[in-house]
Short mmCIF file of C-alpha atoms (C1' of nucleotides) in Angstrom, two decimals:
data_model
loop_
_atom_site.label_atom_id
_atom_site.label_comp_id
_atom_site.label_asym_id
_atom_site.label_seq_id
_atom_site.Cartn_x
_atom_site.Cartn_y
_atom_site.Cartn_z
CA MET A 18 102.21 206.45 192.06
CA ASP A 19 103.63 209.73 190.85
CA ALA A 20 102.53 210.84 187.47
CA ILE A 21 105.58 212.93 186.79
CA LEU A 22 107.70 210.31 185.14
CA ASP A 23 107.16 206.69 184.36
CA THR A 24 110.54 205.09 184.71
CA GLU A 25 109.34 202.04 182.84
CA GLY A 26 106.21 200.25 181.85
CA LYS A 27 106.32 198.18 184.99
CA GLU A 28 102.80 197.03 185.57
CA THR A 29 103.91 195.34 188.73
CA SER A 30 100.82 195.71 190.86
CA ALA A 31 97.27 195.35 189.68
CA THR A 32 96.50 198.66 191.34
CA HIS A 33 99.14 200.50 189.38
CA GLY A 34 98.03 198.92 186.13
CA ALA A 35 94.43 199.88 186.76
CA TYR A 36 95.53 203.38 187.67
CA ARG A 37 97.44 203.86 184.43
CA ARG A 38 94.70 202.45 182.27
CA LEU A 39 91.88 204.42 183.89
CA ARG A 40 93.93 207.58 183.80
CA GLU A 41 94.49 207.12 180.10
CA MET A 42 90.82 206.51 179.47
CA ILE A 43 89.77 209.62 181.32
CA LEU A 44 92.40 211.85 179.74
CA THR A 45 91.53 210.78 176.22
CA GLY A 46 87.81 211.03 176.83
CA GLU A 47 87.17 207.33 176.41
CA LEU A 48 85.49 207.72 179.77
CA PRO A 49 83.57 210.94 179.24
CA PRO A 50 83.39 213.72 181.86
CA GLY A 51 80.75 213.26 184.51
CA GLN A 52 80.24 209.59 183.72
CA LYS A 53 79.42 207.31 186.59
CA LEU A 54 82.24 204.88 187.19
CA LYS A 55 80.79 201.64 188.45
CA ILE A 56 83.18 199.30 190.17
CA GLU A 57 81.71 196.12 188.74
CA GLN A 58 81.79 197.47 185.22
CA LEU A 59 85.42 198.58 185.46
CA ARG A 60 86.39 195.39 187.21
CA LYS A 61 85.29 193.38 184.21
CA LEU A 62 86.72 195.85 181.74
CA LEU A 63 90.17 195.82 183.32
CA ASN A 64 90.02 192.16 184.11
CA THR A 65 90.93 192.55 187.76
CA GLY A 66 89.39 192.60 191.22
CA ALA A 67 87.35 195.28 192.91
CA SER A 68 90.04 196.32 195.39
CA PRO A 69 92.58 197.46 192.79
CA VAL A 70 89.86 199.36 190.96
CA ARG A 71 88.74 201.12 194.11
CA GLU A 72 92.27 202.01 195.03
CA ALA A 73 93.07 203.26 191.54
CA LEU A 74 89.97 205.46 191.65
CA SER A 75 91.06 206.81 195.02
CA LEU A 76 94.41 207.71 193.54
CA LEU A 77 92.78 209.41 190.57
CA THR A 78 90.75 211.45 193.01
CA SER A 79 93.98 213.13 194.10
CA ASP A 80 94.72 213.94 190.49
CA MET A 81 91.29 215.56 190.30
CA LEU A 82 90.39 213.32 187.41
CA VAL A 83 87.80 211.43 189.43
CA GLU A 84 85.28 212.69 191.94
CA ARG A 85 84.14 210.69 194.89
CA ILE A 86 80.59 211.01 196.07
CA ASP A 87 80.44 209.77 199.61
CA GLN A 88 78.63 206.47 199.82
CA ARG A 89 77.59 206.79 196.20
CA GLY A 90 80.69 205.73 194.35
CA PHE A 91 82.85 207.55 191.83
CA LYS A 92 82.42 209.51 188.64
CA ALA A 93 84.76 210.99 186.06
CA ALA A 94 85.46 214.64 186.88
CA PRO A 95 83.17 217.00 185.01
CA VAL A 96 84.45 219.72 182.71
CA SER A 97 83.43 223.33 182.29
CA LYS A 98 84.70 226.47 180.68
CA CYS A 99 85.21 227.87 184.15
CA ASN A 100 87.36 224.96 185.16
CA PHE A 101 89.34 225.23 181.96
CA GLU A 102 90.05 228.89 182.52
CA GLU A 103 91.17 228.27 186.06
CA ILE A 104 93.56 225.59 184.88
CA LEU A 105 95.00 228.00 182.35
CA LEU A 106 95.39 230.72 184.96
CA LEU A 107 97.13 228.47 187.43
CA ARG A 108 99.39 226.98 184.81
CA CYS A 109 100.57 230.39 183.71
CA ASN A 110 101.25 231.36 187.29
CA LEU A 111 102.94 228.17 188.45
CA GLU A 112 104.89 227.41 185.32
CA GLU A 113 106.30 230.92 185.27
CA THR A 114 107.56 230.41 188.81
CA ALA A 115 109.01 227.03 187.93
CA LEU A 116 110.63 228.13 184.69
CA ARG A 117 112.29 231.10 186.34
CA ALA A 118 113.64 228.87 189.08
CA SER A 119 114.85 226.39 186.48
CA ILE A 120 116.75 229.10 184.67
CA VAL A 121 118.35 230.26 187.90
CA ASN A 122 119.71 226.73 188.30
CA ALA A 123 120.58 226.39 184.64
CA ASP A 124 123.59 224.28 183.74
CA ALA A 125 124.91 222.16 180.90
CA THR A 126 123.19 218.94 181.92
CA TRP A 127 119.85 220.70 181.90
CA GLU A 128 120.48 222.03 178.40
CA ASP A 129 121.35 218.52 177.31
CA ARG A 130 118.11 217.18 178.69
CA LEU A 131 116.14 219.90 176.93
CA VAL A 132 117.79 219.30 173.59
CA LEU A 133 117.06 215.61 173.91
CA ARG A 134 113.43 216.06 174.84
CA HIS A 135 112.96 218.57 172.10
CA HIS A 136 114.42 216.22 169.58
CA HIS A 137 112.24 213.34 170.73
CA MET A 138 109.21 215.53 170.50
CA LYS A 139 109.97 216.56 166.96
CA ARG A 140 110.49 212.96 165.92
CA ALA A 141 107.32 211.74 167.59
CA GLY A 142 105.35 214.64 166.17
CA GLN A 143 105.79 213.32 162.66
CA ASN A 144 103.87 210.12 163.09
CA GLY A 145 100.97 210.29 165.48
CA SER A 146 99.16 211.85 168.33
CA HIS A 147 99.79 209.61 171.28
CA ASP A 148 103.58 209.43 171.24
CA PHE A 149 103.66 213.12 170.54
CA GLU A 150 101.56 213.92 173.57
CA ASP A 151 103.92 211.96 175.82
CA ALA A 152 106.97 213.63 174.35
CA HIS A 153 105.33 217.03 174.54
CA LYS A 154 104.64 216.61 178.21
CA ALA A 155 108.15 215.36 178.84
CA PHE A 156 109.58 218.42 177.13
CA HIS A 157 107.47 220.86 179.08
CA LEU A 158 108.25 219.20 182.37
CA ALA A 159 111.93 219.16 181.50
CA LEU A 160 111.71 222.92 181.13
CA LEU A 161 110.46 223.11 184.70
CA ASP A 162 112.19 220.33 186.55
CA ASN A 163 115.47 222.12 186.96
CA SER A 164 113.71 224.28 189.52
CA LYS A 165 114.27 221.43 191.97
CA LEU A 166 110.90 222.17 193.52
CA PRO A 167 109.09 218.85 193.70
CA LEU A 168 105.79 220.14 195.03
CA LEU A 169 105.59 222.78 192.35
CA LEU A 170 106.44 220.23 189.69
CA ARG A 171 103.76 217.96 190.94
CA TYR A 172 101.18 220.69 190.62
CA CYS A 173 102.39 221.60 187.16
CA SER A 174 102.22 218.00 186.07
CA GLN A 175 98.73 217.65 187.46
CA LEU A 176 97.51 220.79 185.74
CA TYR A 177 99.14 219.70 182.52
CA ASP A 178 97.09 216.53 182.59
CA LEU A 179 93.89 218.33 183.41
CA ASN A 180 94.54 220.59 180.46
CA ILE A 181 95.44 217.88 177.98
CA ARG A 182 92.07 216.38 178.70
CA TYR A 183 90.40 219.43 177.28
CA ARG A 184 92.56 219.15 174.21
CA TYR A 185 91.44 215.60 173.59
CA LEU A 186 87.83 216.49 174.23
CA ALA A 187 87.85 219.52 172.00
CA ALA A 188 89.61 218.22 168.99
CA GLY A 189 90.62 214.61 169.23
CA GLY A 190 93.95 215.67 170.63
CA SER A 191 95.90 216.75 167.58
CA SER A 192 94.08 219.16 165.32
CA TYR A 193 95.48 222.20 167.05
CA LYS A 194 98.84 221.24 165.68
CA LYS A 195 98.24 223.19 162.50
CA ARG A 196 99.69 226.17 164.33
CA ASN A 197 103.46 226.25 164.24
CA ILE A 198 103.98 224.69 167.62
CA ALA A 199 107.54 223.64 166.88
CA ALA A 200 108.65 227.24 166.44
CA GLU A 201 107.10 228.25 169.75
CA HIS A 202 108.95 225.50 171.54
CA GLN A 203 112.17 226.55 169.92
CA LEU A 204 111.69 230.12 171.12
CA ILE A 205 111.18 229.03 174.70
CA MET A 206 114.17 226.74 174.67
CA ASP A 207 116.48 229.28 173.06
CA ALA A 208 115.53 231.88 175.62
CA ALA A 209 116.26 229.36 178.35
CA PHE A 210 119.68 228.69 176.83
CA ASP A 211 120.32 232.44 176.87
CA ARG A 212 119.30 232.49 180.55
CA ASP A 213 116.75 235.10 179.57
CA ALA A 214 114.02 234.38 182.10
CA ASP A 215 111.76 237.20 180.99
CA ALA A 216 111.73 236.16 177.36
CA ALA A 217 111.37 232.49 178.20
CA THR A 218 108.38 233.00 180.45
CA ARG A 219 106.80 235.37 177.96
CA HIS A 220 107.05 232.78 175.20
CA LEU A 221 105.82 230.03 177.47
CA ILE A 222 102.77 231.97 178.56
CA ASP A 223 102.05 233.03 174.98
CA HIS A 224 102.23 229.38 174.04
CA TYR A 225 99.61 228.48 176.62
CA CYS A 226 97.34 231.41 176.06
CA ARG A 227 97.18 230.80 172.33
CA THR A 228 96.22 227.18 172.88
CA GLY A 229 93.82 228.41 175.52
CA GLU A 230 92.10 230.82 173.18
CA TYR A 231 91.81 228.17 170.52
CA LEU A 232 90.22 225.74 172.94
CA SER A 233 88.00 228.36 174.52
CA SER A 234 86.62 229.18 171.10
CA GLN A 235 85.86 225.50 170.54
CA MET A 236 83.96 225.19 173.81
CA GLY A 237 80.28 225.44 174.49
CA SER A 238 79.43 221.79 174.83
CA MET B 14 86.93 213.71 200.74
CA ASP B 15 87.79 217.36 200.38
CA ALA B 16 89.76 218.87 203.21
CA ILE B 17 88.54 222.39 202.64
CA LEU B 18 85.56 222.35 204.88
CA ASP B 19 84.04 219.71 207.06
CA THR B 20 80.36 220.38 207.08
CA GLU B 21 79.92 218.24 210.13
CA GLY B 22 81.55 215.44 212.03
CA LYS B 23 79.76 212.86 209.96
CA GLU B 24 81.81 209.75 210.22
CA THR B 25 79.52 208.04 207.81
CA SER B 26 81.90 205.64 206.13
CA ALA B 27 84.68 203.75 207.80
CA THR B 28 87.02 205.01 205.11
CA HIS B 29 86.23 208.62 205.85
CA GLY B 30 86.63 208.09 209.56
CA ALA B 31 90.00 206.43 209.10
CA TYR B 32 91.03 209.22 206.77
CA ARG B 33 90.21 211.91 209.28
CA ARG B 34 91.86 210.15 212.14
CA LEU B 35 95.05 209.29 210.28
CA ARG B 36 95.27 212.77 208.87
CA GLU B 37 95.04 214.19 212.36
CA MET B 38 97.72 211.86 213.65
CA ILE B 39 100.12 212.76 210.89
CA LEU B 40 99.51 216.50 211.14
CA THR B 41 100.07 216.58 214.87
CA GLY B 42 103.11 214.37 214.70
CA GLU B 43 101.52 211.51 216.58
CA LEU B 44 102.64 209.51 213.59
CA PRO B 45 106.12 210.93 213.07
CA PRO B 46 107.54 211.80 209.63
CA GLY B 47 109.05 208.90 207.75
CA GLN B 48 107.44 206.30 209.95
CA LYS B 49 106.39 203.09 208.34
CA LEU B 50 102.61 202.75 208.35
CA LYS B 51 101.72 199.11 208.66
CA ILE B 52 98.22 198.15 207.67
CA GLU B 53 97.73 195.57 210.39
CA GLN B 54 98.92 197.95 213.07
CA LEU B 55 96.62 200.77 211.95
CA ARG B 56 93.75 198.37 211.45
CA LYS B 57 93.85 197.44 215.11
CA LEU B 58 94.47 201.01 216.26
CA LEU B 59 91.47 202.38 214.36
CA ASN B 60 89.36 199.36 215.06
CA THR B 61 88.39 198.76 211.47
CA GLY B 62 89.19 196.56 208.48
CA ALA B 63 92.16 196.63 206.17
CA SER B 64 90.29 198.00 203.16
CA PRO B 65 89.26 201.30 204.74
CA VAL B 66 92.79 201.77 206.03
CA ARG B 67 94.30 201.15 202.64
CA GLU B 68 91.86 203.50 200.99
CA ALA B 69 92.42 206.20 203.58
CA LEU B 70 96.17 205.93 203.03
CA SER B 71 95.65 206.23 199.28
CA LEU B 72 93.67 209.39 199.86
CA LEU B 73 96.36 210.80 202.13
CA THR B 74 98.85 210.15 199.37
CA SER B 75 97.10 212.82 197.33
CA ASP B 76 97.46 215.20 200.20
CA MET B 77 101.16 214.44 200.20
CA LEU B 78 100.96 213.42 203.81
CA VAL B 79 101.69 209.78 203.03
CA GLU B 80 104.10 208.24 200.58
CA ARG B 81 103.49 205.02 198.81
CA ILE B 82 106.37 202.71 198.11
CA ASP B 83 105.33 200.37 195.38
CA GLN B 84 104.79 196.89 196.69
CA ARG B 85 106.27 197.91 200.03
CA GLY B 86 103.39 199.68 201.68
CA PHE B 87 103.07 203.20 203.00
CA LYS B 88 104.99 205.61 205.20
CA ALA B 89 104.32 209.02 206.68
CA ALA B 90 105.77 211.71 204.42
CA PRO B 91 109.23 212.80 205.52
CA VAL B 92 110.07 216.39 206.42
CA SER B 93 113.03 218.56 205.53
CA LYS B 94 114.03 222.19 205.64
CA CYS B 95 114.00 222.16 201.86
CA ASN B 96 110.45 220.91 201.79
CA PHE B 97 109.42 223.48 204.34
CA GLU B 98 110.89 226.31 202.33
CA GLU B 99 109.18 225.16 199.19
CA ILE B 100 105.86 225.07 200.99
CA LEU B 101 106.41 228.62 202.20
CA LEU B 102 107.34 229.81 198.72
CA LEU B 103 104.30 228.24 197.10
CA ARG B 104 101.95 229.47 199.77
CA CYS B 105 103.12 233.04 199.31
CA ASN B 106 102.67 232.76 195.59
CA LEU B 107 99.31 230.97 195.54
CA GLU B 108 97.70 232.76 198.44
CA GLU B 109 98.59 236.11 196.95
CA THR B 110 96.82 235.12 193.75
CA ALA B 111 93.82 233.85 195.66
CA LEU B 112 93.56 236.81 197.98
CA ARG B 113 93.71 239.29 195.13
CA ALA B 114 90.99 237.41 193.30
CA SER B 115 88.92 237.31 196.49
CA ILE B 116 89.18 241.06 196.86
CA VAL B 117 88.14 241.56 193.24
CA ASN B 118 84.96 239.66 194.06
CA ALA B 119 84.52 241.30 197.44
CA ASP B 120 81.00 241.85 198.67
CA ALA B 121 79.07 242.19 201.90
CA THR B 122 78.48 238.47 202.45
CA TRP B 123 82.18 237.84 202.20
CA GLU B 124 82.87 240.50 204.81
CA ASP B 125 80.29 238.88 207.05
CA ARG B 126 81.95 235.52 206.73
CA LEU B 127 85.33 237.02 207.53
CA VAL B 128 84.09 238.82 210.60
CA LEU B 129 82.52 235.62 211.83
CA ARG B 130 85.59 233.50 211.26
CA HIS B 131 87.77 236.09 212.88
CA HIS B 132 85.57 236.18 215.90
CA HIS B 133 85.51 232.42 216.23
CA MET B 134 89.26 232.35 215.99
CA LYS B 135 89.68 234.90 218.75
CA ARG B 136 87.32 232.99 220.99
CA ALA B 137 88.98 229.64 220.32
CA GLY B 138 92.41 231.14 220.81
CA GLN B 139 91.75 231.73 224.45
CA ASN B 140 91.39 228.16 225.53
CA GLY B 141 93.54 225.72 223.66
CA SER B 142 95.56 224.73 220.68
CA HIS B 143 93.36 222.38 218.77
CA ASP B 144 90.21 224.43 218.39
CA PHE B 145 92.33 227.42 217.61
CA GLU B 146 94.10 225.63 214.79
CA ASP B 147 90.80 224.69 213.19
CA ALA B 148 89.48 228.22 213.49
CA HIS B 149 92.74 229.66 212.23
CA LYS B 150 92.59 227.56 209.12
CA ALA B 151 88.95 228.43 208.57
CA PHE B 152 89.78 232.12 208.79
CA HIS B 153 92.64 231.90 206.34
CA LEU B 154 90.63 229.89 203.86
CA ALA B 155 87.75 232.32 204.20
CA LEU B 156 90.15 235.05 203.11
CA LEU B 157 90.79 233.11 199.93
CA ASP B 158 87.57 231.38 199.09
CA ASN B 159 85.89 234.40 197.61
CA SER B 160 88.23 233.95 194.67
CA LYS B 161 85.83 231.27 193.46
CA LEU B 162 88.78 229.28 192.18
CA PRO B 163 88.30 225.78 193.53
CA LEU B 164 91.54 224.30 192.24
CA LEU B 165 93.56 227.12 193.71
CA LEU B 166 91.74 226.80 197.01
CA ARG B 167 92.44 223.14 197.08
CA TYR B 168 96.14 223.74 196.66
CA CYS B 169 96.13 226.42 199.32
CA SER B 170 94.34 224.14 201.73
CA GLN B 171 96.77 221.34 201.01
CA LEU B 172 99.77 223.55 201.55
CA TYR B 173 98.25 224.95 204.70
CA ASP B 174 98.07 221.46 206.12
CA LEU B 175 101.58 220.60 205.08
CA ASN B 176 102.73 223.73 206.83
CA ILE B 177 100.77 223.26 210.01
CA ARG B 178 102.51 219.95 210.37
CA TYR B 179 105.83 221.74 210.73
CA ARG B 180 104.32 223.98 213.36
CA TYR B 181 103.25 221.00 215.41
CA LEU B 182 106.58 219.30 214.94
CA ALA B 183 108.61 222.37 215.82
CA ALA B 184 106.80 223.63 218.83
CA GLY B 185 103.91 221.46 219.86
CA GLY B 186 101.61 223.61 217.78
CA SER B 187 101.09 226.67 219.92
CA SER B 188 104.25 228.23 221.28
CA TYR B 189 104.64 230.58 218.35
CA LYS B 190 101.56 232.33 219.56
CA LYS B 191 103.55 234.65 221.78
CA ARG B 192 103.86 236.93 218.77
CA ASN B 193 100.87 239.18 218.34
CA ILE B 194 99.12 237.08 215.78
CA ALA B 195 95.75 238.64 216.39
CA ALA B 196 96.97 242.05 215.30
CA GLU B 197 98.38 240.62 212.08
CA HIS B 198 95.07 239.00 211.26
CA GLN B 199 93.30 242.24 211.92
CA LEU B 200 95.60 244.06 209.51
CA ILE B 201 94.91 241.62 206.71
CA MET B 202 91.19 241.70 207.24
CA ASP B 203 90.99 245.47 207.44
CA ALA B 204 92.94 245.84 204.22
CA ALA B 205 90.53 243.38 202.61
CA PHE B 206 87.59 245.46 203.80
CA ASP B 207 89.23 248.51 202.26
CA ARG B 208 89.59 246.56 198.98
CA ASP B 209 93.29 247.33 199.22
CA ALA B 210 94.76 244.28 197.55
CA ASP B 211 98.37 245.43 197.75
CA ALA B 212 98.25 246.05 201.49
CA ALA B 213 96.32 242.87 202.17
CA THR B 214 98.74 240.65 200.30
CA ARG B 215 101.69 242.42 201.87
CA HIS B 216 100.35 241.75 205.34
CA LEU B 217 99.46 238.19 204.49
CA ILE B 218 102.90 237.41 203.13
CA ASP B 219 104.56 239.13 206.09
CA HIS B 220 102.45 236.96 208.34
CA TYR B 221 103.68 233.81 206.66
CA CYS B 222 107.28 234.84 206.33
CA ARG B 223 107.54 235.73 210.00
CA THR B 224 106.16 232.36 211.01
CA GLY B 225 108.46 230.85 208.42
CA GLU B 226 111.54 232.48 209.85
CA TYR B 227 110.59 231.43 213.33
CA LEU B 228 110.14 227.82 212.26
CA SER B 229 113.24 227.83 210.10
CA SER B 230 115.29 228.94 213.07
CA GLN B 231 113.86 226.08 215.10
CA MET B 232 114.77 223.49 212.51
CA GLY B 233 117.79 221.27 212.26
CA SER B 234 116.33 218.09 213.65
"C1'" DA C 23 135.38 186.05 210.85
"C1'" DT C 24 132.89 187.34 206.76
"C1'" DG C 25 130.09 187.14 202.82
"C1'" DT C 26 126.47 184.64 200.33
"C1'" DC C 27 122.54 182.01 199.70
"C1'" DA C 28 118.27 179.78 201.19
"C1'" DA C 29 114.51 178.95 204.23
"C1'" DA C 30 111.31 181.06 207.54
"C1'" DT C 31 108.79 185.00 208.76
"C1'" DA C 32 106.19 189.05 208.19
"C1'" DA C 33 103.79 192.23 205.48
"C1'" DT C 34 101.39 193.59 201.49
"C1'" DA C 35 98.19 193.05 197.65
"C1'" DT C 36 94.31 190.83 196.05
"C1'" DC C 37 90.14 188.16 195.89
"C1'" DG C 38 85.27 186.51 196.83
"C1'" DA C 39 81.43 187.09 199.66
"C1'" DT C 40 78.42 189.67 202.81
"C1'" DA C 41 76.21 193.57 204.99
"C1'" DT C 42 74.81 198.39 204.20
"C1'" DT C 43 73.20 201.87 201.75
"C1'" DC C 44 71.12 204.23 197.96
"C1'" DT C 45 67.97 204.29 194.00
"C1'" DT C 46 63.97 203.07 191.45
"C1'" DG C 47 59.32 201.81 190.52
"C1'" DG C 48 54.73 201.34 191.90
"C1'" DA C 49 50.69 201.34 195.08
"C1'" DG C 50 47.79 204.04 197.81
"C1'" DA C 51 46.03 208.45 199.53
"C1'" DT C 52 44.89 213.23 198.93
"C1'" DA D 1 46.66 213.88 188.33
"C1'" DT D 2 50.15 214.47 191.82
"C1'" DC D 3 52.54 213.46 195.97
"C1'" DT D 4 54.18 210.40 199.58
"C1'" DC D 5 55.67 206.25 201.28
"C1'" DC D 6 57.19 201.54 201.01
"C1'" DA D 7 59.30 197.53 198.94
"C1'" DA D 8 62.38 195.45 195.47
"C1'" DG D 9 66.58 195.84 193.12
"C1'" DA D 10 71.25 197.51 192.34
"C1'" DA D 11 75.51 199.27 193.77
"C1'" DT D 12 78.76 200.39 197.22
"C1'" DA D 13 81.50 199.62 201.31
"C1'" DT D 14 83.47 196.40 204.19
"C1'" DC D 15 85.25 192.13 205.96
"C1'" DG D 16 88.03 187.74 206.39
"C1'" DA D 17 91.01 184.80 204.07
"C1'" DT D 18 94.54 183.65 200.62
"C1'" DA D 19 98.33 184.29 197.45
"C1'" DT D 20 102.20 187.02 196.46
"C1'" DT D 21 106.07 189.55 197.60
"C1'" DA D 22 109.74 191.57 200.62
"C1'" DT D 23 112.63 191.07 204.71
"C1'" DT D 24 115.08 188.79 208.14
"C1'" DT D 25 117.49 184.95 210.16
"C1'" DG D 26 120.66 181.36 210.17
"C1'" DA D 27 123.60 177.92 208.03
"C1'" DC D 28 127.27 177.03 205.02
"C1'" DA D 29 131.33 177.87 202.31
"C1'" DT D 30 135.29 180.67 201.77
#
DNA sequence: ATGTCAAATAATATCGATATTCTTGGAGAT
DNA sequence: ATCTCCAAGAATATCGATATTATTTGACAT
């Protein structure tokens, strides 16, 4: 049930299918923050039983995308400027740690993975928002996953998702792209290839803080 | 279902009760790492239905105390030296961030809470292991919770629990106490009272690294 | 003897229904 | 008019049973 990487679109179990679908709906804002999530309602919507829905919601609780109110059901996690700023803070902290560790372990296969992810992201970026978001996440996680620190990666992945939610909520998920994101990614990757941890982390954090400022300015709702 | 603070021993729902009990059993090693967790078996042990057990296990998955194998049930999370070292690394990183933020927000009510927790810990330390562990965690989280960063606190609490598990596994949970732990706690707290963030974090990290070295030396199994 | 396949067994995942629990709306009292 | 309390309604939490899926056992062929 890890959110780090989906090996394939195997919707084997009903629980897993419900998990993926609900996750998507919360991330994109289709289920707005703070909304009550009624079992019966979701059961019909997802065309499945109550047990898989309950279990999927329990799983999403761990991802901090759903809150459980004891004896009173579930609701989509609320949003706030405060929460957003904490996410940004933690991401900067944790991703710096992960990126530095990745660079320490740098080798040719890692570079290959990065080049590939970067290429996929550029391709996907041309058409639409959804594929791009997936590729964007894959690229960023590829930057970090050479750290070989699974717990840290899990946290980074979780925080990434919490953050992307704000992007969708603020601007439909793609309008921030007017900035030259591609160039920023290139800078990070090049620094990683040079094994220049300081430069790489600086560019990465810049990347996040700029997006952060943009989103912060859009907030208020 | 937060693990940060249990307001009271309200075992309102069967799910929550199963969660608490299973969590306890995994932390203390009563359910050993890697062990298959069969629903039927736990259902009888906890004297409840299958649904609460399943849901409790889902919740524990978020805490990284249980692993889910798709379509093949659950098992207690495995342990490894690698995992232990990552936990230590992340704790040092995250708790430093949290403690510094706590000190920035320092005020009289925080000091009061600390004094109280410290006192409770000293009292509990005299009799036995279990009460002491609870008080010890409460003290450490009290050091951090003035940061007012709920996500960060959640991670710290999670990592604390993952770590305590190694303590129980390595030494039955209390033998490391021969070191003068009380003095180390006093140092951290005093530095916090002095608003000396550098000294406080130094003492805190020392505290963890010493315990870490001790446990590392005990590992191998 | 060994490897492979199929049936039997055991466990999980899911469903439908019931018992609890919370919420809402209204009647009565102050 | 406002507050409190009670009853009706809605939603959750839980149970017991079934269908689905993995694992093991044993027979057969090589």
